[in-house]
Amino acid sequence: MYRCPQALHRPTPQETAKKSNAERDFLPARRGCRAAPTSAHLPLKETAINEEHPAQAPQPADAVEQPKPWSTPGSWTITTTSGFATSGYLPDWAEDDPSEAGVPLDQLPLRLGGINHRNFFEGPMMPLTATNSRDDAEEDAVFAGSIDCNPYDTAIRLRVPVVNIQVSPGHWILGLEPQELADIASKLGAQADLLQDEVLPALIAAREDWSAHHPERPLTTSVLPPGLTQAEATARSSAPPHQVQHTDQPEGR
């Protein structure tokens, strides 16, 4: 599995000190790597949290120093202002550590619901153009995504690692399990074979045939004159020379 180079670097204490609590809650966006949308997180009942995570030894109310990311390998801990603390498993492949201290007790369910262990993978950059857009094509990633695990998600199937793929900006394939991911990889492989083995030779043959029947119009002249639409250019190319009307000349000549 490809891992973004940034995933191999864990920040030093000096680097961590420069980040605010809010910045540590969410991984910075990378070129072509966007966080997948998640389902709505419903607040957890405090009684359920207390039953699942027994309280640890209280800490002084003024102890607000934030824990260093990955300070405890394989574990994250969120500590409230009242001294109540809850912790969980932090996988080695996760690119973020949700550990935090000084969280108001009433904000603990929100913090737990927002925990997202993830590992981004990049996609190839392609020139993309929106439908009916007159703007030039813009380079953006396709089929980029991430491995995600949201241990407190309201959707139980998302509490284990799944893959989310961004097909193109704003279009996602979400919550892929291993067999579903294998099916998509197989379909993409078949499409790549089709483009390489069938579409590419057909395109080359079509261009050679077109060039042979239009020697006076080489393939390199693809830029239309100012004010000439593609439909007008097509009509001119199909009409006999004596029927072509030059619209750029004034009437009466």
Short mmCIF file of C-alpha atoms in Angstrom, two decimals:
data_model
loop_
_atom_site.label_atom_id
_atom_site.label_comp_id
_atom_site.label_asym_id
_atom_site.label_seq_id
_atom_site.Cartn_x
_atom_site.Cartn_y
_atom_site.Cartn_z
CA MET A 1 0.00 0.00 0.00
CA TYR A 2 1.31 3.45 -0.90
CA ARG A 3 1.78 5.78 2.01
CA CYS A 4 2.09 9.52 1.63
CA PRO A 5 5.64 10.62 2.54
CA GLN A 6 4.21 12.82 5.26
CA ALA A 7 2.82 9.74 6.98
CA LEU A 8 6.36 8.51 7.68
CA HIS A 9 7.25 11.62 9.69
CA ARG A 10 6.05 11.99 13.22
CA PRO A 11 6.43 15.55 14.56
CA THR A 12 8.99 16.49 17.17
CA PRO A 13 7.87 18.03 20.48
CA GLN A 14 8.93 21.43 19.13
CA GLU A 15 6.76 20.98 16.04
CA THR A 16 3.86 19.76 18.12
CA ALA A 17 4.02 22.80 20.41
CA LYS A 18 3.27 25.04 17.44
CA LYS A 19 -0.03 23.32 16.73
CA SER A 20 -3.22 24.29 18.50
CA ASN A 21 -5.69 21.78 19.85
CA ALA A 22 -7.97 22.38 16.91
CA GLU A 23 -5.17 21.75 14.42
CA ARG A 24 -4.36 18.42 16.02
CA ASP A 25 -7.99 17.33 15.71
CA PHE A 26 -7.82 17.36 11.93
CA LEU A 27 -4.99 16.34 9.58
CA PRO A 28 -3.94 19.21 7.24
CA ALA A 29 -5.18 18.78 3.68
CA ARG A 30 -2.61 17.73 1.11
CA ARG A 31 -2.59 18.21 -2.61
CA GLY A 32 -4.97 15.59 -3.91
CA CYS A 33 -5.70 14.21 -0.43
CA ARG A 34 -9.03 15.28 1.05
CA ALA A 35 -10.73 13.88 4.10
CA ALA A 36 -13.72 11.70 3.25
CA PRO A 37 -17.14 12.83 4.45
CA THR A 38 -18.36 10.96 7.52
CA SER A 39 -21.77 10.15 8.90
CA ALA A 40 -23.33 12.40 11.52
CA HIS A 41 -22.08 11.71 15.01
CA LEU A 42 -24.77 11.51 17.68
CA PRO A 43 -23.74 12.49 21.24
CA LEU A 44 -22.91 9.55 23.45
CA LYS A 45 -24.59 9.29 26.82
CA GLU A 46 -22.25 10.08 29.67
CA THR A 47 -23.45 7.01 31.58
CA ALA A 48 -22.48 4.76 28.68
CA ILE A 49 -19.04 6.36 28.54
CA ASN A 50 -18.52 5.87 32.28
CA GLU A 51 -19.49 2.21 32.02
CA GLU A 52 -17.17 1.51 29.09
CA HIS A 53 -14.24 3.60 30.30
CA PRO A 54 -13.75 3.62 34.09
CA ALA A 55 -12.44 6.87 35.52
CA GLN A 56 -8.73 7.23 36.14
CA ALA A 57 -6.97 9.18 38.86
CA PRO A 58 -8.05 12.85 38.83
CA GLN A 59 -5.54 15.46 37.67
CA PRO A 60 -5.14 19.01 38.99
CA ALA A 61 -7.60 21.43 37.40
CA ASP A 62 -4.77 23.71 36.23
CA ALA A 63 -2.88 20.92 34.42
CA VAL A 64 -3.62 21.96 30.84
CA GLU A 65 -0.37 20.90 29.19
CA GLN A 66 -1.31 18.93 26.08
CA PRO A 67 0.08 15.40 25.63
CA LYS A 68 2.71 14.83 22.99
CA PRO A 69 1.41 12.93 19.94
CA TRP A 70 2.25 9.25 20.14
CA SER A 71 3.69 9.79 23.63
CA THR A 72 2.19 6.43 24.54
CA PRO A 73 2.69 4.06 21.59
CA GLY A 74 -0.49 2.22 20.68
CA SER A 75 -2.78 4.33 22.87
CA TRP A 76 -4.59 7.67 22.89
CA THR A 77 -6.04 9.43 25.94
CA ILE A 78 -8.51 12.29 26.30
CA THR A 79 -8.64 13.88 29.76
CA THR A 80 -11.42 16.20 30.91
CA THR A 81 -11.16 19.23 33.17
CA SER A 82 -12.82 17.20 35.94
CA GLY A 83 -10.04 14.62 35.84
CA PHE A 84 -12.05 11.92 34.06
CA ALA A 85 -9.99 10.27 31.32
CA THR A 86 -10.80 7.83 28.56
CA SER A 87 -8.38 6.06 26.24
CA GLY A 88 -8.36 3.68 23.33
CA TYR A 89 -6.19 1.84 20.83
CA LEU A 90 -4.10 3.96 18.45
CA PRO A 91 -3.06 1.93 15.37
CA ASP A 92 0.47 2.36 14.09
CA TRP A 93 -0.77 3.34 10.61
CA ALA A 94 -2.87 6.26 11.91
CA GLU A 95 -1.52 9.65 10.85
CA ASP A 96 -3.04 11.56 13.78
CA ASP A 97 -3.19 11.18 17.55
CA PRO A 98 -6.46 12.42 19.13
CA SER A 99 -4.93 12.66 22.62
CA GLU A 100 -5.98 15.84 24.40
CA ALA A 101 -6.15 17.28 27.90
CA GLY A 102 -8.35 19.91 29.52
CA VAL A 103 -11.52 18.97 27.63
CA PRO A 104 -14.79 20.12 29.26
CA LEU A 105 -16.76 17.08 30.37
CA ASP A 106 -19.79 18.04 28.30
CA GLN A 107 -17.55 18.13 25.20
CA LEU A 108 -16.22 14.60 25.69
CA PRO A 109 -18.93 12.88 23.58
CA LEU A 110 -18.19 15.30 20.73
CA ARG A 111 -14.46 14.62 20.97
CA LEU A 112 -15.00 10.86 20.95
CA GLY A 113 -17.41 11.06 18.03
CA GLY A 114 -14.81 13.00 16.04
CA ILE A 115 -11.99 10.49 16.45
CA ASN A 116 -10.89 9.36 12.99
CA HIS A 117 -7.87 7.11 12.50
CA ARG A 118 -6.81 7.50 8.87
CA ASN A 119 -3.99 7.04 6.40
CA PHE A 120 -4.10 8.89 3.09
CA PHE A 121 -3.06 7.52 -0.27
CA GLU A 122 -2.61 9.72 -3.32
CA GLY A 123 -4.13 9.52 -6.78
CA PRO A 124 -2.80 10.47 -10.22
CA MET A 125 -3.18 14.09 -11.28
CA MET A 126 -5.47 14.54 -14.30
CA PRO A 127 -6.71 17.57 -16.30
CA LEU A 128 -10.37 17.89 -15.27
CA THR A 129 -13.04 20.07 -16.88
CA ALA A 130 -16.55 20.58 -15.49
CA THR A 131 -19.55 19.93 -17.73
CA ASN A 132 -20.51 22.99 -19.80
CA SER A 133 -17.55 24.88 -18.37
CA ARG A 134 -15.65 27.32 -20.56
CA ASP A 135 -12.74 27.44 -18.15
CA ASP A 136 -9.49 25.70 -18.90
CA ALA A 137 -8.93 22.24 -17.48
CA GLU A 138 -7.49 22.14 -13.97
CA GLU A 139 -5.11 19.52 -12.61
CA ASP A 140 -6.61 17.55 -9.76
CA ALA A 141 -6.27 14.09 -8.26
CA VAL A 142 -8.55 11.21 -9.16
CA PHE A 143 -9.00 7.99 -7.19
CA ALA A 144 -7.17 9.38 -4.17
CA GLY A 145 -8.47 8.45 -0.75
CA SER A 146 -7.72 7.04 2.65
CA ILE A 147 -8.05 4.14 5.03
CA ASP A 148 -10.39 5.30 7.80
CA CYS A 149 -11.57 3.97 11.13
CA ASN A 150 -14.04 5.91 13.30
CA PRO A 151 -14.33 3.87 16.51
CA TYR A 152 -17.29 5.88 17.86
CA ASP A 153 -19.19 6.38 14.61
CA THR A 154 -22.96 5.92 14.75
CA ALA A 155 -22.64 3.54 11.78
CA ILE A 156 -21.25 0.32 13.24
CA ARG A 157 -19.66 -0.77 9.94
CA LEU A 158 -17.43 2.33 10.04
CA ARG A 159 -16.00 1.42 13.45
CA VAL A 160 -13.54 -0.90 11.70
CA PRO A 161 -11.04 0.13 8.99
CA VAL A 162 -12.57 0.83 5.57
CA VAL A 163 -11.39 2.61 2.43
CA ASN A 164 -12.87 5.85 1.09
CA ILE A 165 -12.02 6.80 -2.51
CA GLN A 166 -12.44 10.22 -4.06
CA VAL A 167 -13.21 9.40 -7.70
CA SER A 168 -13.03 13.09 -8.61
CA PRO A 169 -13.55 16.31 -6.63
CA GLY A 170 -16.88 16.02 -4.85
CA HIS A 171 -17.56 12.41 -5.84
CA TRP A 172 -16.75 9.59 -3.43
CA ILE A 173 -16.99 5.83 -3.03
CA LEU A 174 -17.35 5.36 0.72
CA GLY A 175 -16.96 2.60 3.28
CA LEU A 176 -15.29 -0.05 1.12
CA GLU A 177 -14.61 -3.38 2.75
CA PRO A 178 -11.77 -5.63 1.43
CA GLN A 179 -13.86 -7.52 -1.14
CA GLU A 180 -15.55 -4.33 -2.35
CA LEU A 181 -12.15 -2.67 -2.78
CA ALA A 182 -10.88 -5.72 -4.66
CA ASP A 183 -13.87 -5.52 -7.03
CA ILE A 184 -13.17 -1.86 -7.79
CA ALA A 185 -9.46 -2.55 -8.35
CA SER A 186 -10.41 -5.33 -10.78
CA LYS A 187 -12.78 -3.05 -12.72
CA LEU A 188 -10.20 -0.29 -12.91
CA GLY A 189 -7.61 -2.77 -14.14
CA ALA A 190 -9.99 -3.95 -16.85
CA GLN A 191 -10.69 -0.35 -17.86
CA ALA A 192 -6.95 0.40 -18.05
CA ASP A 193 -6.48 -2.67 -20.30
CA LEU A 194 -9.34 -1.49 -22.52
CA LEU A 195 -7.81 1.98 -22.91
CA GLN A 196 -4.34 0.58 -23.60
CA ASP A 197 -5.16 -2.41 -25.82
CA GLU A 198 -8.26 -1.25 -27.72
CA VAL A 199 -9.01 2.46 -27.42
CA LEU A 200 -5.42 3.66 -27.97
CA PRO A 201 -4.87 1.67 -31.21
CA ALA A 202 -8.33 2.72 -32.43
CA LEU A 203 -7.52 6.39 -31.78
CA ILE A 204 -4.20 6.17 -33.62
CA ALA A 205 -5.87 4.46 -36.61
CA ALA A 206 -8.68 7.02 -36.67
CA ARG A 207 -6.23 9.93 -36.70
CA GLU A 208 -4.14 8.36 -39.45
CA ASP A 209 -7.25 7.72 -41.53
CA TRP A 210 -8.47 11.28 -40.99
CA SER A 211 -5.08 12.73 -41.94
CA ALA A 212 -4.97 10.60 -45.11
CA HIS A 213 -8.34 11.97 -46.25
CA HIS A 214 -7.56 15.57 -45.28
CA PRO A 215 -3.95 16.20 -46.36
CA GLU A 216 -4.60 19.93 -46.70
CA ARG A 217 -5.66 20.15 -43.06
CA PRO A 218 -2.94 18.60 -40.88
CA LEU A 219 -3.83 17.46 -37.37
CA THR A 220 -1.68 20.16 -35.80
CA THR A 221 -4.06 22.96 -36.88
CA SER A 222 -6.46 22.56 -34.01
CA VAL A 223 -6.81 26.21 -32.98
CA LEU A 224 -9.95 27.85 -34.42
CA PRO A 225 -9.83 31.41 -35.86
CA PRO A 226 -11.25 34.10 -33.56
CA GLY A 227 -15.05 34.18 -33.63
CA LEU A 228 -15.36 30.82 -35.41
CA THR A 229 -17.30 28.16 -33.54
CA GLN A 230 -16.63 24.44 -33.76
CA ALA A 231 -19.96 23.91 -35.58
CA GLU A 232 -19.03 26.50 -38.22
CA ALA A 233 -15.60 24.97 -38.64
CA THR A 234 -17.17 21.53 -39.16
CA ALA A 235 -19.61 22.91 -41.74
CA ARG A 236 -16.82 24.59 -43.65
CA SER A 237 -14.66 21.48 -43.69
CA SER A 238 -17.49 19.39 -45.17
CA ALA A 239 -18.61 21.92 -47.86
CA PRO A 240 -17.06 22.12 -51.38
CA PRO A 241 -14.60 25.00 -51.80
CA HIS A 242 -16.95 27.08 -53.99
CA GLN A 243 -19.73 26.86 -51.36
CA VAL A 244 -17.67 28.12 -48.45
CA GLN A 245 -18.76 31.59 -47.40
CA HIS A 246 -16.24 33.79 -45.64
CA THR A 247 -18.26 35.42 -42.88
CA ASP A 248 -15.40 37.70 -41.94
CA GLN A 249 -15.86 39.80 -45.13
CA PRO A 250 -18.29 42.76 -45.20
CA GLU A 251 -21.53 42.32 -47.10
CA GLY A 252 -21.72 43.71 -50.67
CA ARG A 253 -18.24 42.65 -51.77
#
